[in-house]
Coordinates of C-alpha atoms and ligand atoms in Angstrom, one line a residue:
M1488 CA 8.9 15.5 19.7
S1489 CA 11.7 17.1 21.7
A1490 CA 15.2 16.9 20.5
I1491 CA 17.7 14.6 22.3
R1492 CA 20.1 16.6 24.3
P1493 CA 23.6 15.0 24.3
E1494 CA 24.6 16.6 27.7
E1495 CA 21.6 15.0 29.4
V1496 CA 22.5 11.6 27.9
T1497 CA 26.1 11.9 29.0
A1498 CA 25.1 12.8 32.5
L1499 CA 22.8 9.8 32.7
L1500 CA 25.5 7.5 31.4
K1501 CA 28.0 8.9 33.8
K1502 CA 25.6 8.3 36.7
Q1503 CA 25.0 4.8 35.6
I1504 CA 28.7 4.1 35.3
E1505 CA 29.4 5.6 38.7
S1506 CA 26.8 3.3 40.4
Y1507 CA 28.0 0.2 38.5
E1508 CA 29.2 -2.5 40.7
G1509 CA 30.9 -5.6 39.5
R1510 CA 28.3 -8.2 40.1
L1511 CA 30.5 -11.2 39.4
E1512 CA 29.4 -14.3 41.2
L1513 CA 31.7 -17.1 41.7
E1514 CA 30.0 -20.4 41.7
D1515 CA 31.7 -23.4 42.9
Q1516 CA 30.6 -26.4 40.9
G1517 CA 31.8 -29.9 40.8
T1518 CA 31.2 -33.1 38.8
V1519 CA 30.0 -36.4 39.9
I1520 CA 32.6 -39.0 39.2
Q1521 CA 31.0 -42.0 40.9
V1522 CA 27.6 -42.7 42.4
G1523 CA 25.9 -45.7 44.0
D1524 CA 24.4 -46.9 47.3
G1525 CA 23.5 -43.4 48.3
I1526 CA 27.1 -42.2 48.1
A1527 CA 28.5 -39.9 45.5
R1528 CA 32.1 -39.0 44.8
V1529 CA 32.5 -35.4 43.5
F1530 CA 35.4 -33.9 41.8
G1531 CA 36.2 -30.2 41.7
L1532 CA 34.8 -28.9 45.0
S1533 CA 38.1 -27.8 46.5
N1534 CA 36.5 -25.2 48.8
C1535 CA 33.8 -27.4 50.2
L1536 CA 33.0 -27.2 53.9
A1537 CA 32.7 -30.3 56.1
S1538 CA 29.0 -31.3 56.3
E1539 CA 28.1 -28.6 53.7
M1540 CA 24.8 -29.0 51.8
L1541 CA 25.4 -29.8 48.1
E1542 CA 22.8 -29.6 45.4
F1543 CA 22.5 -32.3 42.8
P1544 CA 20.4 -32.1 39.6
G1545 CA 16.7 -32.7 40.3
G1546 CA 16.9 -31.0 43.7
V1547 CA 18.4 -34.0 45.6
M1548 CA 20.5 -32.7 48.5
G1549 CA 23.7 -34.2 49.7
M1550 CA 26.0 -33.7 52.6
A1551 CA 29.8 -33.6 52.3
L1552 CA 31.3 -36.0 54.8
N1553 CA 34.7 -37.0 53.4
L1554 CA 36.9 -34.2 52.3
E1555 CA 39.8 -35.8 50.4
E1556 CA 42.6 -34.4 48.3
E1557 CA 41.2 -35.3 44.9
S1558 CA 37.5 -35.6 45.6
V1559 CA 34.7 -35.1 48.1
G1560 CA 32.7 -38.1 49.5
V1561 CA 29.0 -37.0 49.7
V1562 CA 26.1 -38.9 51.2
L1563 CA 22.8 -38.3 49.4
L1564 CA 19.8 -37.3 51.5
G1565 CA 17.4 -38.7 49.1
S1566 CA 17.2 -41.3 46.3
D1567 CA 20.3 -41.6 44.1
W1568 CA 18.1 -42.7 41.1
G1569 CA 18.3 -39.5 39.2
V1570 CA 22.0 -38.8 39.9
K1571 CA 24.5 -40.0 37.3
E1572 CA 28.1 -39.8 36.4
G1573 CA 29.1 -36.4 35.0
D1574 CA 26.2 -34.5 36.7
P1575 CA 27.0 -31.0 37.9
V1576 CA 27.0 -30.5 41.7
K1577 CA 26.5 -27.0 43.2
R1578 CA 27.7 -25.8 46.6
T1579 CA 25.2 -24.0 48.8
G1580 CA 27.8 -22.5 51.2
K1581 CA 25.7 -23.6 54.1
V1582 CA 26.2 -26.4 56.5
L1583 CA 23.2 -28.7 57.0
Q1584 CA 20.3 -27.0 58.8
V1585 CA 16.7 -27.6 59.6
P1586 CA 13.7 -25.3 60.1
V1587 CA 12.8 -24.8 63.8
G1588 CA 10.3 -23.0 66.0
K1589 CA 6.7 -23.2 67.2
A1590 CA 5.4 -23.7 63.6
M1591 CA 6.9 -27.2 63.8
L1592 CA 4.6 -28.3 66.7
G1593 CA 2.0 -30.8 65.8
R1594 CA 3.8 -31.9 62.7
V1595 CA 5.5 -35.0 61.5
V1596 CA 8.7 -34.2 59.5
N1597 CA 11.7 -35.9 58.0
P1598 CA 15.2 -35.2 59.2
L1599 CA 15.5 -32.3 56.8
G1600 CA 12.5 -30.6 58.4
Q1601 CA 10.2 -31.2 55.5
P1602 CA 6.6 -32.2 56.4
I1603 CA 5.6 -35.8 55.7
D1604 CA 2.1 -35.7 57.3
G1605 CA 0.3 -34.2 54.3
K1606 CA -0.8 -31.1 56.2
G1607 CA 0.8 -28.6 53.9
P1608 CA 4.0 -26.6 54.1
I1609 CA 5.5 -25.4 57.4
V1610 CA 5.9 -21.6 57.5
T1611 CA 9.0 -20.7 59.5
D1612 CA 12.1 -18.7 58.6
T1613 CA 14.2 -19.7 61.5
Y1614 CA 16.8 -22.3 60.9
R1615 CA 19.4 -24.0 63.1
P1616 CA 22.4 -26.0 62.1
L1617 CA 22.3 -29.7 62.8
E1618 CA 25.7 -29.9 64.3
R1619 CA 26.6 -27.6 67.2
K1620 CA 29.0 -27.7 70.0
A1621 CA 27.2 -28.2 73.3
D1622 CA 27.4 -25.4 76.0
G1623 CA 30.3 -25.6 78.4
V1624 CA 29.9 -26.2 82.2
V1625 CA 29.8 -22.5 83.0
Y1626 CA 26.5 -22.2 81.2
R1627 CA 24.9 -25.1 82.9
Q1628 CA 23.4 -25.8 86.3
P1629 CA 22.6 -29.0 88.2
V1630 CA 19.4 -30.8 87.4
H1631 CA 16.8 -29.8 90.0
E1632 CA 13.3 -29.8 88.5
P1633 CA 11.4 -33.0 88.1
L1634 CA 10.3 -34.4 84.7
Q1635 CA 7.3 -36.6 85.6
T1636 CA 6.9 -39.6 83.3
G1637 CA 3.6 -40.5 85.0
L1638 CA 4.9 -44.1 85.5
K1639 CA 4.9 -45.2 89.1
A1640 CA 7.9 -47.5 88.7
I1641 CA 10.0 -44.7 87.2
D1642 CA 9.0 -41.6 89.0
S1643 CA 9.4 -43.2 92.4
M1644 CA 12.6 -45.2 91.9
I1645 CA 14.4 -44.0 88.8
P1646 CA 13.4 -40.3 88.8
V1647 CA 14.3 -38.2 85.8
G1648 CA 15.0 -34.5 86.1
R1649 CA 14.8 -31.7 83.5
G1650 CA 18.1 -31.6 81.7
Q1651 CA 19.0 -35.2 82.5
R1652 CA 20.0 -37.9 80.0
E1653 CA 18.3 -41.2 80.9
L1654 CA 18.9 -44.3 78.8
I1655 CA 16.1 -46.7 78.1
I1656 CA 17.7 -50.1 77.3
G1657 CA 16.3 -53.5 76.7
D1658 CA 15.7 -56.3 74.2
R1659 CA 13.2 -56.2 71.4
S1660 CA 9.6 -55.7 72.3
T1661 CA 10.1 -55.1 76.0
G1662 CA 8.1 -51.8 76.2
K1663 CA 10.8 -49.3 75.5
S1664 CA 8.8 -47.1 73.1
A1665 CA 5.8 -47.5 75.4
I1666 CA 7.6 -45.6 78.2
I1667 CA 8.4 -42.8 75.8
L1668 CA 4.8 -42.5 74.7
D1669 CA 3.5 -42.4 78.2
A1670 CA 6.1 -39.8 79.2
I1671 CA 5.1 -37.6 76.3
I1672 CA 1.4 -37.9 77.0
N1673 CA 2.0 -37.1 80.7
Q1674 CA 3.6 -33.7 79.8
K1675 CA 0.1 -32.4 79.0
Y1676 CA -0.3 -31.2 82.6
T1677 CA 2.8 -29.0 82.4
H1678 CA 1.1 -26.9 79.8
Q1679 CA -1.2 -25.6 82.5
T1680 CA 1.9 -24.5 84.5
D1681 CA 4.5 -21.8 83.9
T1682 CA 7.1 -24.3 82.8
P1683 CA 5.6 -26.3 79.9
V1684 CA 7.5 -29.2 78.5
F1685 CA 7.6 -29.5 74.7
C1686 CA 8.2 -33.0 73.3
I1687 CA 10.2 -34.2 70.3
Y1688 CA 10.0 -37.8 69.3
V1689 CA 12.8 -38.9 66.9
M1690 CA 11.9 -42.2 65.3
I1691 CA 14.8 -43.9 63.6
G1692 CA 14.6 -47.0 61.4
Q1693 CA 11.1 -47.9 62.5
K1694 CA 8.3 -49.3 60.3
E1695 CA 6.1 -46.6 58.8
S1696 CA 3.0 -48.3 60.2
N1697 CA 4.5 -48.0 63.6
V1698 CA 5.2 -44.2 63.0
A1699 CA 1.6 -43.8 61.9
R1700 CA 0.3 -45.6 64.9
T1701 CA 2.4 -43.5 67.3
V1702 CA 1.3 -40.3 65.7
A1703 CA -2.4 -41.4 65.8
K1704 CA -2.0 -42.1 69.5
L1705 CA -0.4 -38.7 70.2
E1706 CA -3.2 -37.0 68.3
E1707 CA -5.8 -39.0 70.1
T1708 CA -4.4 -38.0 73.6
G1709 CA -3.9 -34.4 72.6
A1710 CA -0.2 -34.7 73.0
M1711 CA 0.6 -33.8 69.4
A1712 CA -0.3 -30.1 70.1
Y1713 CA 3.0 -29.7 72.0
S1714 CA 5.1 -32.3 70.1
I1715 CA 7.1 -32.7 67.0
V1716 CA 7.8 -36.2 65.4
V1717 CA 11.0 -36.5 63.4
S1718 CA 10.9 -39.7 61.4
A1719 CA 13.5 -41.5 59.3
S1720 CA 11.8 -44.8 58.7
A1721 CA 13.4 -48.1 57.9
S1722 CA 12.9 -47.5 54.2
D1723 CA 14.6 -44.1 54.2
P1724 CA 18.3 -44.0 53.1
A1725 CA 20.9 -44.5 55.8
P1726 CA 22.1 -40.9 55.7
L1727 CA 18.7 -39.7 56.8
Q1728 CA 18.6 -42.1 59.7
Y1729 CA 22.0 -40.9 60.7
I1730 CA 21.1 -37.2 60.8
A1731 CA 17.7 -37.7 62.4
P1732 CA 18.7 -37.2 66.1
Y1733 CA 20.7 -34.1 65.3
A1734 CA 17.8 -32.6 63.4
G1735 CA 15.6 -33.3 66.5
V1736 CA 18.0 -31.8 69.0
A1737 CA 18.4 -28.7 66.7
M1738 CA 14.6 -28.2 67.0
A1739 CA 14.8 -28.7 70.7
E1740 CA 17.5 -26.1 71.1
E1741 CA 15.3 -23.4 69.7
F1742 CA 12.9 -24.0 72.6
M1743 CA 15.7 -24.3 75.2
Y1744 CA 17.3 -21.0 74.2
A1745 CA 13.9 -19.4 74.6
S1746 CA 14.0 -20.5 78.3
Q1747 CA 11.7 -23.4 77.8
D1748 CA 11.9 -27.1 78.6
V1749 CA 12.0 -29.9 76.1
L1750 CA 11.8 -33.7 76.3
I1751 CA 13.4 -35.4 73.4
A1752 CA 13.4 -39.2 72.8
Y1753 CA 15.7 -40.9 70.3
D1754 CA 14.1 -44.2 69.4
D1755 CA 16.5 -45.9 68.8
L1756 CA 20.2 -45.1 68.7
T1757 CA 21.1 -48.7 67.9
K1758 CA 19.6 -48.2 64.4
Q1759 CA 21.2 -44.8 64.0
A1760 CA 24.6 -46.4 64.8
A1761 CA 24.0 -49.1 62.3
A1762 CA 23.0 -46.5 59.6
Y1763 CA 26.2 -44.6 60.4
R1764 CA 28.2 -47.8 60.1
T1765 CA 26.6 -48.4 56.7
L1766 CA 27.6 -45.1 55.3
S1767 CA 31.0 -45.1 56.8
L1768 CA 31.8 -48.4 55.2
L1769 CA 30.5 -47.1 51.9
L1770 CA 32.7 -44.0 52.3
R1771 CA 35.6 -46.4 52.9
R1772 CA 36.4 -45.2 56.4
P1773 CA 38.4 -47.8 58.2
P1774 CA 36.2 -50.2 60.3
G1775 CA 37.0 -50.9 64.0
R1776 CA 35.3 -53.0 66.6
E1777 CA 32.1 -54.7 65.3
A1778 CA 32.9 -52.9 62.0
Y1779 CA 31.8 -49.5 63.4
P1780 CA 34.1 -46.6 62.5
G1781 CA 36.5 -45.3 65.1
D1782 CA 34.4 -42.3 65.9
V1783 CA 31.2 -44.1 66.8
F1784 CA 31.5 -43.0 70.4
F1785 CA 31.6 -39.4 69.3
L1786 CA 28.5 -40.0 67.3
H1787 CA 26.5 -40.4 70.5
S1788 CA 28.5 -38.3 72.9
R1789 CA 28.2 -35.1 70.9
L1790 CA 24.5 -35.7 70.6
L1791 CA 23.8 -36.4 74.2
E1792 CA 26.0 -33.6 75.5
R1793 CA 23.6 -31.2 73.9
A1794 CA 21.0 -32.2 76.5
V1795 CA 21.5 -29.8 79.4
K1796 CA 19.9 -27.7 82.0
L1797 CA 21.1 -24.2 81.2
A1798 CA 22.0 -21.8 84.0
D1799 CA 19.8 -18.8 84.7
H1800 CA 21.4 -15.8 82.9
K1801 CA 21.4 -12.2 81.9
V1802 CA 21.7 -11.3 78.2
C1803 CA 23.8 -8.2 77.7
P1804 CA 21.6 -5.7 75.7
N1805 CA 24.7 -4.3 74.1
C1806 CA 26.7 -7.2 72.8
K1807 CA 24.1 -10.0 73.3
N1808 CA 26.6 -12.0 75.4
T1809 CA 25.1 -14.5 77.8
N1810 CA 26.2 -14.0 81.4
P1811 CA 25.4 -17.1 83.4
L1812 CA 24.6 -16.6 87.1
N1813 CA 26.0 -18.7 89.8
K1814 CA 23.3 -20.1 92.0
L1815 CA 25.7 -20.5 95.0
H1816 CA 26.0 -16.7 95.5
A1817 CA 23.5 -13.9 96.0
Y1818 CA 23.6 -12.2 92.6
E1819 CA 23.2 -8.7 94.0
E1820 CA 26.3 -9.0 96.1
Q1821 CA 28.5 -10.0 93.3
A1822 CA 29.6 -7.0 91.3
I1823 CA 30.9 -9.3 88.7
F1824 CA 27.4 -10.3 87.7
N1825 CA 26.4 -6.7 87.2
K1826 CA 28.8 -6.2 84.4
C1827 CA 28.8 -8.0 81.1
A1828 CA 31.7 -10.3 81.0
S1829 CA 32.3 -9.6 77.4
C1830 CA 31.9 -5.8 76.9
G1831 CA 31.7 -4.5 80.4
T1832 CA 28.2 -2.9 80.0
D1833 CA 26.3 -2.4 83.3
I1834 CA 23.7 -5.1 83.3
K1835 CA 22.4 -4.6 86.9
A1836 CA 18.9 -3.7 85.7
V1837 CA 18.7 -6.5 83.2
A1838 CA 16.1 -9.1 84.2
V1839 CA 17.4 -12.6 84.9
R1840 CA 16.2 -15.2 82.4
R1841 CA 15.4 -18.7 83.4
G1842 CA 17.7 -21.3 81.8
G1843 CA 15.8 -23.8 79.6
S1844 CA 16.5 -27.5 79.4
I1845 CA 16.6 -30.5 77.1
T1846 CA 15.9 -33.8 78.7
A1847 CA 17.0 -36.7 76.6
L1848 CA 15.6 -40.3 76.6
P1849 CA 17.8 -42.3 74.2
V1850 CA 16.8 -45.8 73.5
I1851 CA 19.2 -48.8 72.9
E1852 CA 18.1 -52.2 71.9
T1853 CA 20.1 -55.1 73.3
Q1854 CA 20.5 -58.7 72.1
A1855 CA 19.6 -61.2 74.7
G1856 CA 20.0 -58.7 77.5
D1857 CA 23.7 -58.2 76.7
V1858 CA 24.4 -54.7 78.0
S1859 CA 28.2 -55.1 77.5
A1860 CA 28.1 -55.0 73.7
Y1861 CA 29.9 -52.1 72.1
I1862 CA 27.1 -49.6 71.5
P1863 CA 25.2 -50.3 74.7
T1864 CA 28.3 -49.8 76.9
N1865 CA 29.2 -46.6 75.0
V1866 CA 25.8 -45.0 75.6
I1867 CA 25.5 -46.3 79.2
S1868 CA 28.8 -44.4 79.9
I1869 CA 27.5 -41.1 78.3
T1870 CA 24.1 -41.0 80.0
D1871 CA 23.2 -40.1 83.6
G1872 CA 21.6 -43.5 84.3
Q1873 CA 19.6 -46.2 82.7
I1874 CA 16.1 -47.8 82.8
F1875 CA 16.7 -51.5 82.1
L1876 CA 13.8 -53.4 80.7
E1877 CA 13.8 -57.2 80.9
G1878 CA 12.1 -59.7 78.7
D1879 CA 11.5 -62.1 81.5
L1880 CA 9.6 -59.6 83.6
F1881 CA 7.7 -58.4 80.5
Y1882 CA 6.4 -62.0 79.9
Q1883 CA 5.6 -62.5 83.5
G1884 CA 3.2 -59.6 83.1
I1885 CA 5.2 -57.2 85.1
R1886 CA 4.8 -54.1 82.9
P1887 CA 6.6 -51.7 82.6
A1888 CA 9.2 -54.4 82.8
V1889 CA 11.7 -52.3 84.7
N1890 CA 14.4 -54.3 86.5
V1891 CA 14.7 -52.0 89.5
G1892 CA 17.8 -53.8 90.7
I1893 CA 20.1 -52.6 87.9
S1894 CA 18.3 -49.5 86.8
V1895 CA 19.6 -46.2 88.2
S1896 CA 19.2 -42.5 87.9
R1897 CA 22.4 -40.7 88.9
V1898 CA 21.1 -37.2 89.2
G1899 CA 17.3 -37.4 89.2
G1900 CA 17.0 -37.8 93.0
N1901 CA 17.7 -34.1 93.4
A1902 CA 14.8 -33.4 91.2
Q1903 CA 12.2 -35.6 93.0
T1904 CA 9.5 -33.9 95.0
K1905 CA 9.7 -34.2 98.8
A1906 CA 6.6 -36.3 98.9
T1907 CA 7.7 -38.8 96.3
K1908 CA 11.2 -39.1 97.9
K1909 CA 9.7 -39.8 101.3
V1910 CA 7.3 -42.6 100.2
A1911 CA 9.7 -44.1 97.7
G1912 CA 12.3 -44.5 100.4
S1913 CA 10.4 -47.4 102.0
L1914 CA 9.3 -48.7 98.7
K1915 CA 12.9 -49.2 97.6
L1916 CA 13.7 -51.0 100.8
D1917 CA 10.7 -53.2 100.6
L1918 CA 11.5 -54.3 97.1
A1919 CA 15.2 -54.8 97.7
Q1920 CA 14.4 -57.1 100.7
Y1921 CA 11.8 -58.9 98.7
R1922 CA 14.2 -59.7 95.8
E1923 CA 16.7 -61.1 98.3
M1924 CA 14.1 -63.3 100.1
A1925 CA 12.1 -64.4 97.1
A1926 CA 15.0 -66.4 95.6
F1927 CA 15.3 -68.4 98.8
A1928 CA 11.7 -68.7 99.6
Q1929 CA 11.1 -70.7 96.4
F1930 CA 12.8 -73.7 98.0
G1931 CA 11.7 -73.4 101.6
S1932 CA 8.3 -74.2 103.0
D1933 CA 8.7 -73.2 106.7
L1934 CA 9.1 -69.5 106.7
D1935 CA 9.1 -67.4 109.9
A1936 CA 6.7 -64.6 110.4
G1937 CA 9.2 -61.9 109.5
T1938 CA 10.1 -63.4 106.2
L1939 CA 6.5 -64.0 105.3
R1940 CA 5.7 -60.4 106.1
L1941 CA 8.5 -59.2 103.7
L1942 CA 7.3 -61.5 101.0
T1943 CA 3.7 -60.4 101.4
R1944 CA 4.8 -56.7 101.2
G1945 CA 7.1 -57.2 98.3
E1946 CA 4.6 -59.1 96.2
R1947 CA 2.1 -56.3 96.7
M1948 CA 4.5 -53.6 95.9
V1949 CA 5.5 -55.3 92.6
E1950 CA 1.8 -55.5 91.9
L1951 CA 1.3 -51.9 92.7
L1952 CA 4.0 -50.8 90.3
K1953 CA 2.4 -52.5 87.3
Q1954 CA 0.8 -49.9 85.1
G1955 CA -1.0 -50.1 81.8
Q1956 CA -0.2 -48.1 78.7
Y1957 CA -1.6 -44.5 78.2
V1958 CA -2.7 -44.0 81.8
P1959 CA 0.1 -41.9 83.3
L1960 CA -0.6 -41.0 86.9
P1961 CA -0.1 -37.5 88.4
M1962 CA 2.5 -37.2 91.1
E1963 CA 0.0 -36.7 94.0
E1964 CA -1.9 -39.9 93.0
Q1965 CA 1.3 -41.9 92.8
V1966 CA 2.2 -40.6 96.3
A1967 CA -1.1 -41.6 97.8
Q1968 CA -1.0 -45.1 96.3
I1969 CA 2.6 -45.8 97.3
W1970 CA 2.1 -44.3 100.7
A1971 CA -0.7 -46.7 101.4
G1972 CA 1.5 -49.5 100.4
G1973 CA 4.3 -48.4 102.7
K1974 CA 1.7 -48.3 105.6
G1975 CA 0.7 -51.8 104.8
Y1976 CA -2.9 -51.3 103.7
Y1977 CA -2.6 -53.7 100.8
D1978 CA -1.0 -56.4 103.0
K1979 CA -4.3 -57.6 104.2
L1980 CA -5.8 -58.0 100.7
P1981 CA -4.9 -60.7 98.2
A1982 CA -2.3 -59.5 95.7
S1983 CA -4.7 -59.6 92.9
H1984 CA -6.7 -56.8 94.6
V1985 CA -3.9 -54.3 94.8
Q1986 CA -4.5 -52.6 91.4
V1987 CA -8.2 -52.2 92.0
S1988 CA -8.0 -51.1 95.6
S1989 CA -5.2 -48.6 95.0
A1990 CA -7.1 -47.0 92.1
G1991 CA -10.2 -47.0 94.3
F1992 CA -8.4 -45.3 97.1
V1993 CA -7.4 -42.4 94.8
E1994 CA -11.0 -42.1 93.7
Y1995 CA -12.1 -42.1 97.3
L1996 CA -9.7 -39.4 98.2
K1997 CA -10.9 -37.3 95.2
S1998 CA -14.5 -37.5 96.2
N1999 CA -14.3 -37.3 99.9
Y2000 CA -11.0 -35.6 100.8
G2001 CA -10.5 -33.2 97.8
Q2002 CA -7.9 -31.0 99.5
V2003 CA -5.5 -33.9 100.2
L2004 CA -4.4 -34.5 96.7
E2005 CA -4.6 -30.8 96.0
T2006 CA -2.3 -30.0 98.9
I2007 CA 0.3 -32.6 97.8
R2008 CA 0.2 -31.3 94.3
K2009 CA 0.7 -27.7 95.4
T2010 CA 3.2 -28.1 98.2
S2011 CA 4.9 -31.3 96.8
N2012 CA 4.8 -32.5 100.4
H2013 CA 2.4 -34.8 102.2
A2014 CA 3.4 -34.3 105.8
E2015 CA 0.6 -31.7 106.3
V2016 CA -2.2 -34.0 105.1
E2017 CA -0.8 -37.3 106.4
D2018 CA -3.4 -37.5 109.2
A2019 CA -6.3 -36.9 106.7
M2020 CA -4.8 -39.6 104.4
K2021 CA -4.7 -42.0 107.3
T2022 CA -8.3 -41.4 108.3
A2023 CA -9.3 -41.8 104.7
A2024 CA -7.3 -45.0 104.2
D2025 CA -8.6 -46.6 107.4
A2026 CA -12.2 -46.0 106.3
Y2027 CA -11.7 -47.0 102.6
F2028 CA -9.7 -50.2 103.2
A2029 CA -12.0 -51.4 106.0
D2030 CA -14.9 -50.9 103.6
Y2031 CA -13.0 -52.6 100.7
A2032 CA -12.1 -55.6 102.8
A2033 CA -15.6 -56.0 104.0
K2034 CA -16.9 -56.0 100.4
F2035 CA -14.3 -58.2 98.7
G2036 CA -11.8 -59.5 101.3
Ligands
LIG2207 N1 2.8 -51.2 80.4 C1 2.3 -51.9 79.4 N2 1.2 -52.6 79.6 C2 0.7 -53.4 78.6 N3 1.2 -53.6 77.4 C3 2.4 -53.0 77.2 C4 3.0 -52.1 78.2 N4 4.1 -51.6 77.7 C5 4.2 -52.1 76.4 N5 3.2 -52.9 76.1 C6 3.0 -53.6 74.9 O1 4.1 -54.4 74.6 C7 4.4 -54.4 73.2 C8 5.8 -53.9 72.9 O2 6.0 -52.6 73.4 P1 6.9 -51.5 72.6 O3 6.6 -51.5 71.2 O4 6.8 -50.3 73.4 O5 8.3 -52.2 72.8 P2 9.7 -51.8 72.2 O6 10.7 -52.3 73.2 O7 9.7 -50.4 71.9 O8 9.7 -52.8 71.0 P3 10.7 -52.6 69.7 O9 12.0 -53.3 70.1 O10 10.0 -53.4 68.6 O11 10.9 -51.2 69.4 C9 3.4 -53.5 72.5 O12 2.4 -54.2 71.9 C10 2.8 -52.7 73.7 O13 1.5 -52.3 73.5
LIG2208 MG1 10.1 -49.5 70.0

């Protein structure tokens, strides 16, 4: 055994002491002073951040909402069963965030991003905060690309563009969710193009059986592959229902900032507002109109402002600053676009990146068609238009039950394809005239030929716009069907034959005039093939009338 040499030991000790760092960790910890109804009051967290995640014993998470002088009001994002007075509460130092990214696709998660579909853990290490300020106007561009829902009544008359916010509003059980489902299913075709649309369906306060049914339908149609379902069901605590839409839009932003397009539906915001009212009252925030807290408008405006069409941009390789490009000018001519606005680096050679988009379809439920209630008016004023669904129409069998008279799309027209725009022009006119005449015609018996013609046409167009669930139609087929209506081909048939003959016409085109639909799809225009369509329609409808007429 060798002897211990003191100089070696001292040297070692000295080295150890030199590299010693004070590893003192300061942990902020508070104490629960009151708990109940999913709300906890915590004492001693004087440095707590607004909407910071707090950890309770047993792994229950909470979110700090009320920062008061003596205590912090926390909503519990889970059951309050295990939490009791005197329990310690730990700060995490992080504001509420959710996992995001491609790994979430095909999954059903709760608003904390935890899987609830029993398909195992989600592997992703990218997170995004729930709350974020929306991009300013400089970083945006006008809506100009179509988002096809596959529903004739919507794509032709209330078109939605990528980056638009279009409200779906109507009474209970009028087919609001059905529109969303069809729109999501219809995005399948985009995944064969360069600009796929990913879908996020946020389900708030719905029955779990309903969530299960929806997910099963999405799986069955293959739509789940490019979708995420975020669910806070009716049995979940109010705080989870309140944060669900923000969790959804945080996941959407991950795609948008990767230059991709997202369709997000919030079904529905009425229930989210009610959940927010519940927790605000429990937090003793002062109630205002209809007992909602004063900031209930902000609840929805800050959410819907995050749906945008981003401008094309160059990212500075040096400082990572985003330099948006102005579409109105030729980029090359503008020296300003060749320099990073933040650090001045030459970015002439940097490739232009396409701006992604988030299209939002919020849903609001009305009571007896009352669109002037508090929450409906708020959301109507924030969105770029609304699809109004009416119970009366629904029960008459006009489904989707869209009231085209008071439904609008304020920006989507710019995004419509040329072909749709052209054929929809006469459709709108036909329907408007029909609505005007139909009311009078109920009383009169002697109608002149002109009025009769309008009524015949209108009746057939209403019939044509009826569409079943889960059968979204591609743009070119919609164009062909509506075009035939505008040219009066259905007028000679009984109204009950419109659905069958219009579907048959598309089939006929497919098998005998293959290039017609192909050309409309590729060029988004039908001027080139209108003659061929006419020849086809003459032959098909003559044949049809002979068989059934
Ligand atoms: N185009 C359609 N054709 C046939 N049936 C439809 C159509 N749209 C909706 N329905 C049916 O109408 C019923 C109500 O539709 P849906 O659940 O979408 O309405 P909702 O407005 O979302 O209802 P809730 O207020 O309960 O959320 C469903 O049974 C659905 O299958
Ligand atoms: Mg619904």
